PDB file of C-alpha atoms in Angstrom:
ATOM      1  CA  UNK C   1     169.721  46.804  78.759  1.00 70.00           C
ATOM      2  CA  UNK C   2     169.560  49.303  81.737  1.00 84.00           C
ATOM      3  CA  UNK C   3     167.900  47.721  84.572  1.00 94.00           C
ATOM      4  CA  UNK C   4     169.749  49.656  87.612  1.00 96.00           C
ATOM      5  CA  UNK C   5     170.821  52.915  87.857  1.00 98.00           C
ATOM      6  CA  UNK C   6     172.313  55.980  90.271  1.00 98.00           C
ATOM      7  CA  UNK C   7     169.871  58.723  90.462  1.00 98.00           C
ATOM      8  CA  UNK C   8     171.302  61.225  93.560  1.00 98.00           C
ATOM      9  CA  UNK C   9     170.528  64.790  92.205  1.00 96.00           C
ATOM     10  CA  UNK C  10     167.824  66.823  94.132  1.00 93.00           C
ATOM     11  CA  UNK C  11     165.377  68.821  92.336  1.00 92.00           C
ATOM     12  CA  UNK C  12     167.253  72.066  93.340  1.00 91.00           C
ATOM     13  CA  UNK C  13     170.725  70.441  91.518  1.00 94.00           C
ATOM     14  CA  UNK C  14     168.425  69.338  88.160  1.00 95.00           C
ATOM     15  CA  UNK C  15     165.958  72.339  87.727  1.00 93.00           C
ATOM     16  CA  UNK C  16     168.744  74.750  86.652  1.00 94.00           C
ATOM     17  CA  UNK C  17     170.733  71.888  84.559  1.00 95.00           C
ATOM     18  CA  UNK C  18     167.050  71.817  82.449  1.00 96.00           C
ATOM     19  CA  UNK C  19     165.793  74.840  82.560  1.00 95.00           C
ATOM     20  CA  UNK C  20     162.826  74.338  84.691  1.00 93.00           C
ATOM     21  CA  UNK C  21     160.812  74.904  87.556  1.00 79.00           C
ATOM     22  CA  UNK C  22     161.492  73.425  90.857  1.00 66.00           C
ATOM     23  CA  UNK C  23     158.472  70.131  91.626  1.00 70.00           C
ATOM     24  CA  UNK C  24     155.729  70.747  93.600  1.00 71.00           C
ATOM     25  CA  UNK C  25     156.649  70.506  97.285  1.00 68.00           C
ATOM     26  CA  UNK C  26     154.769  67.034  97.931  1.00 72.00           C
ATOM     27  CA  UNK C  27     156.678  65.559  94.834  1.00 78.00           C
ATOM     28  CA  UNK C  28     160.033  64.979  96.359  1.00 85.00           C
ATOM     29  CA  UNK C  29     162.124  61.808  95.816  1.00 94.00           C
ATOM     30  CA  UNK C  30     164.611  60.242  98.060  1.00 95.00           C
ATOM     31  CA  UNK C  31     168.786  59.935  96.410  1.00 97.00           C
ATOM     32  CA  UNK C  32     169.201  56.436  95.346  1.00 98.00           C
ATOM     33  CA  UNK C  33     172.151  54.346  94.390  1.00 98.00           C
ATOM     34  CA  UNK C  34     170.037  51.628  92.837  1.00 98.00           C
ATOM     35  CA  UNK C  35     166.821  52.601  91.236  1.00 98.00           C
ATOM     36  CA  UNK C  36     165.374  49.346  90.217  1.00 97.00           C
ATOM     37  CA  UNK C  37     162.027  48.929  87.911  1.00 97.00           C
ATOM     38  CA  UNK C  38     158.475  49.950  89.266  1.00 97.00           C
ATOM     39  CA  UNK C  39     160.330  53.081  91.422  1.00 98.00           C
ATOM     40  CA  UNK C  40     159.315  56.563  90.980  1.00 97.00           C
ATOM     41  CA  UNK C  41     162.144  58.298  88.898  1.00 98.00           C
ATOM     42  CA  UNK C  42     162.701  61.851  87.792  1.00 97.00           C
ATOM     43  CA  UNK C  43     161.726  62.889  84.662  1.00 97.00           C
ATOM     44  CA  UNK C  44     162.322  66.225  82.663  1.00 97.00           C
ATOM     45  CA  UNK C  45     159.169  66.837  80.419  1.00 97.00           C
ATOM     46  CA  UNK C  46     157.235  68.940  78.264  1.00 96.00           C
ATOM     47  CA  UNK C  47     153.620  69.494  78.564  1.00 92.00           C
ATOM     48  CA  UNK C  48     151.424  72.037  77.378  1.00 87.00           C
ATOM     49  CA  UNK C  49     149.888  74.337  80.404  1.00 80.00           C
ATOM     50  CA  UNK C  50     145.777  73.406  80.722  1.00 75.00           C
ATOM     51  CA  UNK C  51     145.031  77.289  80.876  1.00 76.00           C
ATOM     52  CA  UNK C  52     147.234  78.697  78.316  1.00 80.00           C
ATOM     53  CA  UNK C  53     148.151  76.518  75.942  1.00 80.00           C
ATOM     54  CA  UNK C  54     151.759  77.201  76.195  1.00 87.00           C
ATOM     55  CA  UNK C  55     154.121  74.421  76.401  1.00 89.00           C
ATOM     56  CA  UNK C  56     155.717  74.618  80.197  1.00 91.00           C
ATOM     57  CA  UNK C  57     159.170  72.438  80.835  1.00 94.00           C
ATOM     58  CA  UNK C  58     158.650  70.140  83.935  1.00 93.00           C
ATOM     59  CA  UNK C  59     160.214  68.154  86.383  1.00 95.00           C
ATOM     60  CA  UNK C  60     158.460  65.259  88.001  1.00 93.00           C
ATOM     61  CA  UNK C  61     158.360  61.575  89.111  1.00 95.00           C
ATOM     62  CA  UNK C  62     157.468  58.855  86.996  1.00 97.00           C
ATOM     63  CA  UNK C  63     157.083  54.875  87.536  1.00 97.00           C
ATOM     64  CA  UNK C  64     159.960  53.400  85.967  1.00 98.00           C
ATOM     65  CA  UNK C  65     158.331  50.503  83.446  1.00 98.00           C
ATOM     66  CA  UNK C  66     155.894  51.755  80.379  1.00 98.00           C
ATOM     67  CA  UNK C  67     152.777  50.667  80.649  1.00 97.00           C
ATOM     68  CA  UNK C  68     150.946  51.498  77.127  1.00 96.00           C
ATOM     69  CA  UNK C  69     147.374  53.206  77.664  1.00 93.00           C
ATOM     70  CA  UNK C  70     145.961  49.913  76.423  1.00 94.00           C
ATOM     71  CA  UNK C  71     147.456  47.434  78.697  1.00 95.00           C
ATOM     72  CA  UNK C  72     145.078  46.082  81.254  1.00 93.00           C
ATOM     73  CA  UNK C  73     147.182  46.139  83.951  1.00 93.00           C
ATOM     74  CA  UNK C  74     150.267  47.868  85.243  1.00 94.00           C
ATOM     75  CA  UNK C  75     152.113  44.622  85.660  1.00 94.00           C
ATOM     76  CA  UNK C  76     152.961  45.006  82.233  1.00 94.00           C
ATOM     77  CA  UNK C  77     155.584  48.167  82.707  1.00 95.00           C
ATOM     78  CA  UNK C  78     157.555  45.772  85.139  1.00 94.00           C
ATOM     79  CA  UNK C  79     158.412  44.154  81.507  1.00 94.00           C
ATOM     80  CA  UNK C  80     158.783  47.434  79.318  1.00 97.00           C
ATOM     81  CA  UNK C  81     161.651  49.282  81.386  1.00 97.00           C
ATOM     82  CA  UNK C  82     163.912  49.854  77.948  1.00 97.00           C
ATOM     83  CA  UNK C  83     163.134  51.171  74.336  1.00 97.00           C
ATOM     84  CA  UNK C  84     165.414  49.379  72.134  1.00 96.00           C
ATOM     85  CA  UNK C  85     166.445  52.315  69.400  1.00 95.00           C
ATOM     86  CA  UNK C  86     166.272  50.275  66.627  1.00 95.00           C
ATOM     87  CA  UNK C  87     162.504  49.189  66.630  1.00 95.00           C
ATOM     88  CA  UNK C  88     161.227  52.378  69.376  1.00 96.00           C
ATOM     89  CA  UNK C  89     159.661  54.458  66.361  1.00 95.00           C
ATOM     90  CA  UNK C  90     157.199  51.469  65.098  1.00 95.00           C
ATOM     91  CA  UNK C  91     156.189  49.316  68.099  1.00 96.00           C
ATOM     92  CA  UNK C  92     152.619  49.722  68.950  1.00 95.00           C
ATOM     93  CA  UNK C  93     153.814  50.074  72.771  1.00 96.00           C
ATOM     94  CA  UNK C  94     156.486  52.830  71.819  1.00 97.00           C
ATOM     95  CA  UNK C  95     155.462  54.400  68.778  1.00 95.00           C
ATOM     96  CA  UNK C  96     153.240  57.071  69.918  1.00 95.00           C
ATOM     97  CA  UNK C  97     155.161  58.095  72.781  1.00 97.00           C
ATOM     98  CA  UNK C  98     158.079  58.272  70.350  1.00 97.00           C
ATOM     99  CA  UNK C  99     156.511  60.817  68.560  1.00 96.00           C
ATOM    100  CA  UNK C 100     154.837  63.103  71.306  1.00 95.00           C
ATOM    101  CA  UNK C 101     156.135  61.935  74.610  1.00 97.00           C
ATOM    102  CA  UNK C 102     159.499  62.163  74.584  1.00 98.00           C
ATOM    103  CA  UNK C 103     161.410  63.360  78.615  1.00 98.00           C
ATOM    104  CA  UNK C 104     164.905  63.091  80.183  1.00 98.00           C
ATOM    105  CA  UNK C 105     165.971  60.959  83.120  1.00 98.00           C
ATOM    106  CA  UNK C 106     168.212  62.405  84.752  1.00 98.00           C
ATOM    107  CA  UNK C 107     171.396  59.974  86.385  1.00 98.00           C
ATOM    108  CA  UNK C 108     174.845  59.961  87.768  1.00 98.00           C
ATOM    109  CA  UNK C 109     174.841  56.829  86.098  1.00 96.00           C
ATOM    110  CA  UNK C 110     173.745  53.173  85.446  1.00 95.00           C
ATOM    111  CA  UNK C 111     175.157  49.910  86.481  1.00 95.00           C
ATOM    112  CA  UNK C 112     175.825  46.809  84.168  1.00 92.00           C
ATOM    113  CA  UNK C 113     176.961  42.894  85.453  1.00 93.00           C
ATOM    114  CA  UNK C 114     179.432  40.777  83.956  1.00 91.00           C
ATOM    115  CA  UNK C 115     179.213  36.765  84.747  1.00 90.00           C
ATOM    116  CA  UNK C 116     181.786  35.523  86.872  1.00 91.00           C
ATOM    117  CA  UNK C 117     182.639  31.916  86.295  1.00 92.00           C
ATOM    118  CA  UNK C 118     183.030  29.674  89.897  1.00 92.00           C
ATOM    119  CA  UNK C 119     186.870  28.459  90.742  1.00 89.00           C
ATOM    120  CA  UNK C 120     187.926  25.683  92.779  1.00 88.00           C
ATOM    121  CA  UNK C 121     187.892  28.274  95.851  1.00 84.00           C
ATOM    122  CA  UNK C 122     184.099  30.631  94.961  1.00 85.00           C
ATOM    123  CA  UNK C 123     181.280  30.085  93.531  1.00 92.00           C
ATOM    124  CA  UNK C 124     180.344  31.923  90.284  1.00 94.00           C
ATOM    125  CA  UNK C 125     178.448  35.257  90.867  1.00 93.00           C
ATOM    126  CA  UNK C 126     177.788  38.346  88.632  1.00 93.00           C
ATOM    127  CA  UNK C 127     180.287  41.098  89.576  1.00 94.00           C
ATOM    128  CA  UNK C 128     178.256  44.433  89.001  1.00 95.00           C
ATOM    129  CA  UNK C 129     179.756  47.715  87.653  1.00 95.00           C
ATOM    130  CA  UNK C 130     179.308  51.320  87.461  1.00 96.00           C
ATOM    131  CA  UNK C 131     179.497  53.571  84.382  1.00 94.00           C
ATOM    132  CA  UNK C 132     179.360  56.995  84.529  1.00 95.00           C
ATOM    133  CA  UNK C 133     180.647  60.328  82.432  1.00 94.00           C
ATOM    134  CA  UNK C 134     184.144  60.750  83.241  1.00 94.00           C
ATOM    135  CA  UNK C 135     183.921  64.492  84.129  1.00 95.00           C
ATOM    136  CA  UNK C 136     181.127  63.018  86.843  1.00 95.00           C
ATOM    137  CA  UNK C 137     178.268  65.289  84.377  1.00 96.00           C
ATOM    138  CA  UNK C 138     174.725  64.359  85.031  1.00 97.00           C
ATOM    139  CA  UNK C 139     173.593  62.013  82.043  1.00 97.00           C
ATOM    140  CA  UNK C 140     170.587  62.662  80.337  1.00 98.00           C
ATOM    141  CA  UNK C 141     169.332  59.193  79.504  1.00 97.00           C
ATOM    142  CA  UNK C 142     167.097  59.494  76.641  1.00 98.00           C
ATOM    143  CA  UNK C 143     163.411  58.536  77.913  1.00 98.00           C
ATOM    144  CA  UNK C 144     159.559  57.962  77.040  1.00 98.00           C
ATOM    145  CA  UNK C 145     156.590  58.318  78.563  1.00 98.00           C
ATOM    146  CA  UNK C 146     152.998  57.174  78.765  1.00 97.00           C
ATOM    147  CA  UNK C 147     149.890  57.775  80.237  1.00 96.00           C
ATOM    148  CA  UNK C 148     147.823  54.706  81.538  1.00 95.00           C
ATOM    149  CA  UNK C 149     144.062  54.954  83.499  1.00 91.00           C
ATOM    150  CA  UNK C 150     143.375  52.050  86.396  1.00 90.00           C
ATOM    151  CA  UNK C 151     139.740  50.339  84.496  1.00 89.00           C
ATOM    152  CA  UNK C 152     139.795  49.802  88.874  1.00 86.00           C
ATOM    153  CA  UNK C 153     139.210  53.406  90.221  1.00 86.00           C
ATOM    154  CA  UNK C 154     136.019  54.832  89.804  1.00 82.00           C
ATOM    155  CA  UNK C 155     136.527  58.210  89.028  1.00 79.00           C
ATOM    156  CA  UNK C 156     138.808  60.564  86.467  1.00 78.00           C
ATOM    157  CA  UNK C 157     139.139  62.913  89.359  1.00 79.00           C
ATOM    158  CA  UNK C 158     140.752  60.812  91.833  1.00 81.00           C
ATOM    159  CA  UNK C 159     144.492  60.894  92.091  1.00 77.00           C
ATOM    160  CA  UNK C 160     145.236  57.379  91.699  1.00 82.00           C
ATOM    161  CA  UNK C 161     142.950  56.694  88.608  1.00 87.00           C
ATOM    162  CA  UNK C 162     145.951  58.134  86.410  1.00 92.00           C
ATOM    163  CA  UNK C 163     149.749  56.766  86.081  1.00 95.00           C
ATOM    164  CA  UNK C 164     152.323  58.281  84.390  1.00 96.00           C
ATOM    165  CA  UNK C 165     155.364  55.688  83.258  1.00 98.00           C
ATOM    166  CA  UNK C 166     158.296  55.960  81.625  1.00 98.00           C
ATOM    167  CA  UNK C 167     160.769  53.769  79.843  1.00 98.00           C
ATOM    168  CA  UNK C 168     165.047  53.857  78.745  1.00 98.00           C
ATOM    169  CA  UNK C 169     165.647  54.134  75.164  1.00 97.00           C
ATOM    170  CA  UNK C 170     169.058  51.606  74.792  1.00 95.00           C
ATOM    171  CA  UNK C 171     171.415  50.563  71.732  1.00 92.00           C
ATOM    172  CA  UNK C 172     174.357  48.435  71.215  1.00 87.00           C
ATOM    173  CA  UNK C 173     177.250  49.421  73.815  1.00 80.00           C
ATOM    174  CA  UNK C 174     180.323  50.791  72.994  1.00 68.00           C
ATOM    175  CA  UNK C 175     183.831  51.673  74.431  1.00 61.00           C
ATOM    176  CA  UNK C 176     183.816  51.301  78.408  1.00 56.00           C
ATOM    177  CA  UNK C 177     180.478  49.797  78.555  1.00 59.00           C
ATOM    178  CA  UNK C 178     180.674  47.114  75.605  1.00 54.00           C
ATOM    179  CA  UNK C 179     183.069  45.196  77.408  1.00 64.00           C
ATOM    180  CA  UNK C 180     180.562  44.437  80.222  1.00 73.00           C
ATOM    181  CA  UNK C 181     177.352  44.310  78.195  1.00 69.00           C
ATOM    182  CA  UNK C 182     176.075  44.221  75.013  1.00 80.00           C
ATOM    183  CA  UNK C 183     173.222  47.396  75.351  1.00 87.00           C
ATOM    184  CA  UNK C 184     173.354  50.546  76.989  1.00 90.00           C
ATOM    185  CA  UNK C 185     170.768  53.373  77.323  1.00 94.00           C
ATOM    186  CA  UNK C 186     171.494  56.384  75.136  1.00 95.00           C
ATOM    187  CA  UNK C 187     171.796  60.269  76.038  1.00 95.00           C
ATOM    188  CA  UNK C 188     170.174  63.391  74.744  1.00 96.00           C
ATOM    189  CA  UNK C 189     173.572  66.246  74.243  1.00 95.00           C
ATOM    190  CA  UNK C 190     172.391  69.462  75.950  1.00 96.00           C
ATOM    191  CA  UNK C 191     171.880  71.365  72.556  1.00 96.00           C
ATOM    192  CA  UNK C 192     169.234  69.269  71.698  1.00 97.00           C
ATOM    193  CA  UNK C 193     167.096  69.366  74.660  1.00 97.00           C
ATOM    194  CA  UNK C 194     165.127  71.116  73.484  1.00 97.00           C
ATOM    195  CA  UNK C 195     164.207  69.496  69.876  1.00 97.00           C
ATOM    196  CA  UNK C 196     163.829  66.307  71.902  1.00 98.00           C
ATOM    197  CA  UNK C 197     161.303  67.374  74.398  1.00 98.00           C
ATOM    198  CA  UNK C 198     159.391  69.592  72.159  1.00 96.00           C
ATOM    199  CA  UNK C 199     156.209  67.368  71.377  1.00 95.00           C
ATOM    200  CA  UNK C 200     155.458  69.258  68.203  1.00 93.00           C
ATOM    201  CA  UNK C 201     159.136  67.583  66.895  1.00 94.00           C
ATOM    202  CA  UNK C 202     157.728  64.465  65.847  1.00 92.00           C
ATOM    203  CA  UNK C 203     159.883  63.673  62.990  1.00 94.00           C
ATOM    204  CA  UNK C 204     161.209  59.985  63.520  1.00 92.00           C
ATOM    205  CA  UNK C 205     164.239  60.493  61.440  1.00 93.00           C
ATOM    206  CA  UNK C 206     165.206  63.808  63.235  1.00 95.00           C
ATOM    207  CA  UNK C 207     164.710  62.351  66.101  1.00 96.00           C
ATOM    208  CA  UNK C 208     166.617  59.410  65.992  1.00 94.00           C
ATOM    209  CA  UNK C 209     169.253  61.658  65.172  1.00 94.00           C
ATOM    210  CA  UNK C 210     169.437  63.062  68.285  1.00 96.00           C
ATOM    211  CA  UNK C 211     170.392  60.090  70.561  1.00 95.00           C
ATOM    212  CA  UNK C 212     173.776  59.724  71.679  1.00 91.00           C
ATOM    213  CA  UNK C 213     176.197  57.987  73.797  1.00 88.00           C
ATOM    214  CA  UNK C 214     176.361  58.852  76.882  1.00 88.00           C
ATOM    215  CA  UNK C 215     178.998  61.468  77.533  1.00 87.00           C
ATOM    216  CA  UNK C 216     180.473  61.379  73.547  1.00 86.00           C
ATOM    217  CA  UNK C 217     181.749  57.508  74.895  1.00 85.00           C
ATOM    218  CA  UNK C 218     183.728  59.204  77.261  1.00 89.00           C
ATOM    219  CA  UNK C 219     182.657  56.640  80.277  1.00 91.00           C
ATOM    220  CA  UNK C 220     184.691  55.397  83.480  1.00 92.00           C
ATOM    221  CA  UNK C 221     183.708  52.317  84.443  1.00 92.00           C
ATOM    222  CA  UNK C 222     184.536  50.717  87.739  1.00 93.00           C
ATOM    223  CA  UNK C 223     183.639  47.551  89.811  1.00 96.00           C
ATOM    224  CA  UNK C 224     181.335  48.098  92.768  1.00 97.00           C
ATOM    225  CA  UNK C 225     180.091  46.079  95.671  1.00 97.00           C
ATOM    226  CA  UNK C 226     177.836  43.146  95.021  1.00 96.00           C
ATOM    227  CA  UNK C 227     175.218  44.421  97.570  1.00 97.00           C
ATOM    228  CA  UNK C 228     173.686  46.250  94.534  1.00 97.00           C
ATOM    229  CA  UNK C 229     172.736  43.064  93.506  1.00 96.00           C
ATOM    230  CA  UNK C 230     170.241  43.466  95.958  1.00 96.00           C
ATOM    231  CA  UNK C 231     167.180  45.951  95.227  1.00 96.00           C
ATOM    232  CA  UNK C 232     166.969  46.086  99.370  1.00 97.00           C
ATOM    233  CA  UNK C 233     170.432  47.988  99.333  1.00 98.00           C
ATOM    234  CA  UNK C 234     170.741  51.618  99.165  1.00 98.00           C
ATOM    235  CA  UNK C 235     173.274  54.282  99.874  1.00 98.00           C
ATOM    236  CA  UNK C 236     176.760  55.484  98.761  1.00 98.00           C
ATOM    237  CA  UNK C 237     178.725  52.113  99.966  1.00 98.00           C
ATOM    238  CA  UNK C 238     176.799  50.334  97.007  1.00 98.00           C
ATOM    239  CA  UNK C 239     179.779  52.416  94.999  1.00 98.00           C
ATOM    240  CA  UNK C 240     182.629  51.014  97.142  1.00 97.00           C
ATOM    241  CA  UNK C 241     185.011  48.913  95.151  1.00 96.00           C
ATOM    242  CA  UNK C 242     184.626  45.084  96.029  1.00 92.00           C
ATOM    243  CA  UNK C 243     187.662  43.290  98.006  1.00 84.00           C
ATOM    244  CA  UNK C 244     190.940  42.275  96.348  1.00 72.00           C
ATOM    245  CA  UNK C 245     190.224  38.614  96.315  1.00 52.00           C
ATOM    246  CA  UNK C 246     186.933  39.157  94.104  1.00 58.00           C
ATOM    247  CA  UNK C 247     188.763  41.435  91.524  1.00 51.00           C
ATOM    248  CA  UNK C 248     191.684  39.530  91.234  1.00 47.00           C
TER     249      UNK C 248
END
């Protein structure tokens, strides 16, 4: 699964890497070195515009966990944070958004734990690690998204009677990061941005076709402090390598 990620890019860095338009000055999002479930995430979408018609390229934040439009509540997206690839084109949560609501999430890169087994001298802990392209390239983690309306607020015009939610398609891990964990969350190669956003491309085949591993497999992975562990933690020491005596 991907559960944790590294998300650092400001909308100025991402707009010209996707070929959009800068947010909306009140949508701005802080850097973070551990986005966790249930934050606000950005997303690369494509939408059409509500006075012409014409599909317009977006960034903007989403809530990290789908909630489907018929869930009751949006506890449920807390649960629905990946896609797995090999069912995401026929579950009634995914299916739909699979074939019409399709974005990007943008990250430097995701972390992964592997179990640590207690000695005479530590306890056991999970020793957390970062994977990332090699070449330090912005992945494009393959994403969907949904639209869910809160039965709670009154009216369609209010700004919190909509939520928009996304999740992380994942498959089977390879190379660097199948020796930590079994999934991984797949990519979308620049060439086919724009098949994969376009919500009139709704052929399943075609578009499983287009997910990837992340940087062609060509991953560095690295251990990193266990103060990730921790969805209180933030900031670039999260990325500091972990003392000798834990890594030996």
């Amino acid at each position: 699964m991907c559960g944790r990620y590294v998300s650092t890019r400001t909308p100025q860095d991402l707009a010209p890497l996707f070929h959009v338009s800068a947010p909306h000055p009140e949508q701005v999002l802080a850097p973070s070195w551990n986005v966790a479930p249930t934050d606000d995430v950005w997303a690369v979408l494509e939408r059409a515009d509500h006075e012409s018609g014409e599909l317009a390229r977006q960034l903007r934040p989403l809530r990290w966990g789908l909630v489907p439009s018929w869930a009751k509540s949006l506890g449920v997206g807390a649960k629905m944070i990946n896609a797995r690839v090999e069912t995401v084109h026929e579950k009634p949560a995914y299916r739909r958004a699979f074939a019409k609501r399709r974005c990007l999430l943008p990250a430097d890169g995701f972390y992964e734990w592997q179990a640590v087994p207690a000695t005479e001298s530590a306890k056991a802990y999970k020793q957390p690690y970062f994977i990332s392209p090699e070449d330090g390239a912005v992945m494009a983690m393959a994403g969907l998204y949904e639209f869910w309306r809160d039965p709670e607020v009154a009216g369609d015009d209010d700004p919190g009677a909509w939520w928009m939610t996304c999740t992380i398609i994942t498959t089977e891990a390879t190379d660097a990061a199948g020796r930590i964990h079994p999934r991984m969350p797949l990519a979308i190669a620049p060439s086919d941005h724009d098949a994969w956003l376009d919500p009139t491309h709704q052929d399943p085949h075609e578009l499983r076709a287009l997910l990837t591993t992340p940087a062609g497999g060509h991953l560095d992975t690295r251990a990193v402090s266990t103060a990730v562990n921790s969805v209180r933690n933030n900031g670039p020491q999260l990325l500091d390598a972990p003392p000798a005596e834990r890594t030996a």
